[in-house]
Tab-separated table of C-alpha atoms in Angstrom:
chain	number	residue	atom	x	y	z
R	1231	LEU	CA	204.765	-56.344	18.120
R	1232	PHE	CA	202.453	-55.134	15.363
R	1233	LYS	CA	199.792	-53.293	16.990
R	1234	VAL	CA	199.461	-49.695	15.849
R	1235	ASP	CA	198.118	-46.448	17.601
R	1236	PRO	CA	194.375	-46.123	15.976
R	1237	SER	CA	195.882	-42.405	15.336
R	1238	VAL	CA	197.770	-44.110	12.188
R	1239	LYS	CA	195.275	-44.226	9.629
R	1240	SER	CA	197.240	-46.343	7.040
R	1241	ILE	CA	200.113	-49.123	7.624
R	1242	VAL	CA	202.020	-51.498	5.494
R	1243	TYR	CA	203.737	-54.340	7.300
R	1244	VAL	CA	206.644	-55.716	5.486
R	1245	LEU	CA	208.212	-58.886	6.618
R	1246	ASP	CA	210.824	-61.410	5.750
R	1247	LYS	CA	209.991	-64.795	4.616
R	1248	SER	CA	213.260	-65.873	3.664
R	1249	SER	CA	214.696	-69.597	4.534
R	1250	SER	CA	216.127	-68.299	7.750
R	1251	MET	CA	212.663	-67.396	9.075
R	1252	GLY	CA	211.421	-71.106	9.020
R	1253	GLY	CA	209.817	-72.948	11.864
R	1254	LEU	CA	209.330	-71.103	15.075
R	1255	PRO	CA	210.526	-67.268	13.670
R	1256	ILE	CA	207.631	-67.482	10.798
R	1257	SER	CA	205.229	-68.802	13.086
R	1258	SER	CA	205.502	-66.386	15.826
R	1259	VAL	CA	205.652	-63.393	13.377
R	1260	LYS	CA	202.557	-64.490	11.654
R	1261	ALA	CA	200.449	-64.950	14.793
R	1262	GLU	CA	201.808	-61.530	15.748
R	1263	LEU	CA	200.770	-60.066	12.517
R	1264	ILE	CA	197.337	-61.392	12.617
R	1265	TYR	CA	196.943	-60.023	16.149
R	1266	GLY	CA	198.191	-56.614	14.964
R	1267	ILE	CA	195.824	-56.978	12.169
R	1268	ARG	CA	192.658	-58.107	14.372
R	1269	ALA	CA	193.305	-54.823	16.474
R	1270	LEU	CA	193.156	-52.362	13.406
R	1271	LYS	CA	189.996	-50.214	13.437
R	1272	GLU	CA	187.608	-49.632	10.321
R	1273	ASP	CA	188.783	-46.496	9.573
R	1274	GLN	CA	192.480	-47.836	9.206
R	1275	LYS	CA	193.898	-49.251	5.925
R	1276	PHE	CA	196.604	-51.723	5.907
R	1277	GLY	CA	198.727	-53.792	3.527
R	1278	VAL	CA	200.693	-56.828	4.096
R	1279	ILE	CA	204.102	-57.853	2.023
R	1280	PHE	CA	205.969	-60.553	2.837
R	1281	PHE	CA	209.387	-60.959	0.866
R	1282	ASP	CA	212.101	-63.488	-0.003
R	1283	HIS	CA	214.121	-62.990	-3.061
R	1284	LEU	CA	210.159	-62.225	-4.660
R	1285	VAL	CA	207.501	-59.992	-3.313
R	1286	TRP	CA	204.564	-61.610	-1.892
R	1287	PRO	CA	201.898	-58.859	-1.833
R	1288	THR	CA	198.534	-59.040	0.232
R	1289	MET	CA	196.351	-62.066	-1.107
R	1290	ALA	CA	198.972	-62.926	-3.705
R	1291	GLY	CA	199.209	-66.829	-4.577
R	1292	GLN	CA	202.696	-66.843	-5.607
R	1293	GLY	CA	205.655	-64.376	-5.313
R	1294	GLN	CA	206.045	-61.481	-7.768
R	1295	VAL	CA	209.340	-60.334	-9.525
R	1296	VAL	CA	209.246	-56.605	-9.331
R	1297	THR	CA	211.747	-55.445	-11.957
R	1298	ALA	CA	214.345	-52.871	-12.141
R	1299	GLN	CA	212.120	-50.543	-13.373
R	1300	MET	CA	210.216	-51.010	-10.018
R	1301	GLN	CA	206.846	-51.548	-11.671
R	1302	VAL	CA	204.954	-51.862	-8.569
R	1303	GLY	CA	201.403	-51.450	-9.680
R	1304	GLY	CA	198.744	-53.812	-8.402
R	1305	PHE	CA	199.277	-53.464	-4.727
R	1306	SER	CA	197.023	-51.142	-2.782
R	1307	LEU	CA	195.805	-50.901	0.877
R	1308	MET	CA	192.703	-52.669	2.087
R	1309	GLN	CA	189.854	-50.875	4.517
R	1310	ALA	CA	190.242	-52.840	7.792
R	1311	THR	CA	186.721	-54.364	7.755
R	1312	SER	CA	185.912	-57.516	9.377
R	1313	GLU	CA	185.933	-59.125	6.028
R	1314	ASN	CA	189.081	-57.603	4.775
R	1315	LYS	CA	190.850	-58.588	8.182
R	1316	LYS	CA	189.839	-62.404	7.901
R	1317	ASN	CA	190.558	-62.815	4.081
R	1318	ALA	CA	194.187	-61.271	5.107
R	1319	GLU	CA	194.472	-63.880	8.191
R	1320	ARG	CA	193.574	-66.571	5.804
R	1321	TRP	CA	196.382	-65.486	3.601
R	1322	ILE	CA	199.060	-64.842	6.154
R	1323	GLN	CA	198.344	-68.551	7.262
R	1324	SER	CA	199.267	-69.793	3.782
R	1325	ILE	CA	202.511	-68.174	3.913
R	1326	GLY	CA	205.668	-70.427	4.492
R	1327	ALA	CA	209.594	-69.647	4.815
R	1328	GLY	CA	211.804	-69.723	1.925
R	1329	GLY	CA	213.932	-68.330	-0.736
R	1330	ASN	CA	216.718	-65.653	0.187
R	1331	THR	CA	216.357	-62.140	1.503
R	1332	ASN	CA	215.817	-58.973	-0.588
R	1333	PRO	CA	213.657	-56.575	0.974
R	1334	VAL	CA	214.253	-53.659	-1.814
R	1335	PRO	CA	211.417	-55.056	-4.272
R	1336	ALA	CA	209.018	-55.097	-1.155
R	1337	MET	CA	209.904	-51.972	0.316
R	1338	ALA	CA	209.537	-50.021	-2.721
R	1339	MET	CA	206.163	-51.761	-3.550
R	1340	ALA	CA	205.344	-50.341	0.208
R	1341	ILE	CA	206.712	-47.167	-0.439
R	1342	HIS	CA	204.804	-46.588	-3.612
R	1343	VAL	CA	201.177	-46.630	-1.751
R	1344	LYS	CA	202.496	-43.720	0.523
R	1345	PRO	CA	201.112	-45.321	3.866
R	1346	GLU	CA	201.508	-43.277	6.907
R	1347	LEU	CA	203.734	-45.941	8.632
R	1348	ILE	CA	205.590	-49.022	7.090
R	1349	MET	CA	206.710	-51.563	9.516
R	1350	LEU	CA	209.673	-53.717	8.548
R	1351	LEU	CA	210.813	-56.973	9.925
R	1352	SER	CA	213.790	-59.233	9.140
R	1353	ASP	CA	216.086	-61.649	10.902
R	1354	GLY	CA	219.410	-60.683	8.686
R	1355	GLU	CA	221.350	-57.879	7.189
R	1356	PHE	CA	220.801	-56.475	3.793
R	1357	VAL	CA	223.566	-55.097	1.509
R	1358	PRO	CA	224.426	-51.668	2.336
R	1359	SER	CA	223.212	-50.281	-1.138
R	1360	ALA	CA	219.438	-51.634	-0.386
R	1361	VAL	CA	219.573	-48.908	2.854
R	1362	ASP	CA	220.560	-46.329	0.304
R	1363	PHE	CA	218.055	-47.437	-2.031
R	1364	ILE	CA	215.117	-47.713	0.788
R	1365	THR	CA	216.014	-44.195	2.250
R	1366	ARG	CA	216.366	-42.323	-1.303
R	1367	GLN	CA	213.053	-43.747	-2.494
R	1368	ASN	CA	211.065	-43.192	0.722
R	1369	GLN	CA	212.407	-39.608	0.937
R	1370	LYS	CA	211.295	-39.393	-2.643
R	1371	GLU	CA	207.870	-40.645	-2.512
R	1372	ARG	CA	207.004	-40.028	1.067
R	1373	GLY	CA	209.304	-36.886	2.136
R	1374	ALA	CA	210.945	-36.432	5.317
R	1375	SER	CA	208.051	-37.432	7.423
R	1376	GLY	CA	207.914	-41.034	5.722
R	1377	ARG	CA	208.242	-42.860	8.821
R	1378	ILE	CA	209.593	-46.598	8.695
R	1379	ASP	CA	209.852	-48.621	11.899
R	1380	CYS	CA	211.783	-51.607	11.778
R	1381	VAL	CA	212.111	-54.738	13.963
R	1382	GLY	CA	215.334	-56.871	14.124
R	1383	LEU	CA	214.905	-60.709	14.960
R	1384	ALA	CA	218.500	-61.133	15.673
R	1385	ASP	CA	220.784	-58.932	17.724
R	1386	ASN	CA	222.392	-55.708	16.446
R	1387	ILE	CA	221.018	-55.494	12.992
R	1388	GLN	CA	222.673	-52.470	11.474
R	1389	THR	CA	221.023	-52.078	8.149
R	1390	LEU	CA	217.716	-51.889	10.001
R	1391	ARG	CA	218.866	-49.433	12.581
R	1392	GLU	CA	220.003	-47.598	9.679
R	1393	ILE	CA	216.859	-47.857	7.772
R	1394	ALA	CA	214.604	-46.520	10.885
R	1395	LYS	CA	217.226	-43.995	11.710
R	1396	GLN	CA	217.142	-42.448	8.204
């Protein structure tokens, strides 16, 4: 699910960890994510951001509030070295489901570091304004070629389809 082509030099995984992801969904997503990160080559860079109503960037011990002014500093991509992949795996294993669903701050943080690819995963719909904000922010900071791949863990999630389409 999260394995990327070696030609992609930078990726941010943005993953829903809200309450509805509890149990098997979050366990499965974490296992797939770890598999994808293990497959990265050393010349690739990556970052992971989980979200609920807070933002949980790679290696964060607790969720963070990202303000309306989108102060997104402090998150950066890591080289896919063995050590960084092992550290990320330990951190990913510590993440549990909980909270509400708001992808906007996490996506703002991901877009800000300008990766070649963003992979967004969720099991639910977002408010339409989230699609508009993510699309505008992505085009503003990453340009027309700023790719966002979306994975929905439910049938026919329109907001994810619209983000991927835009």
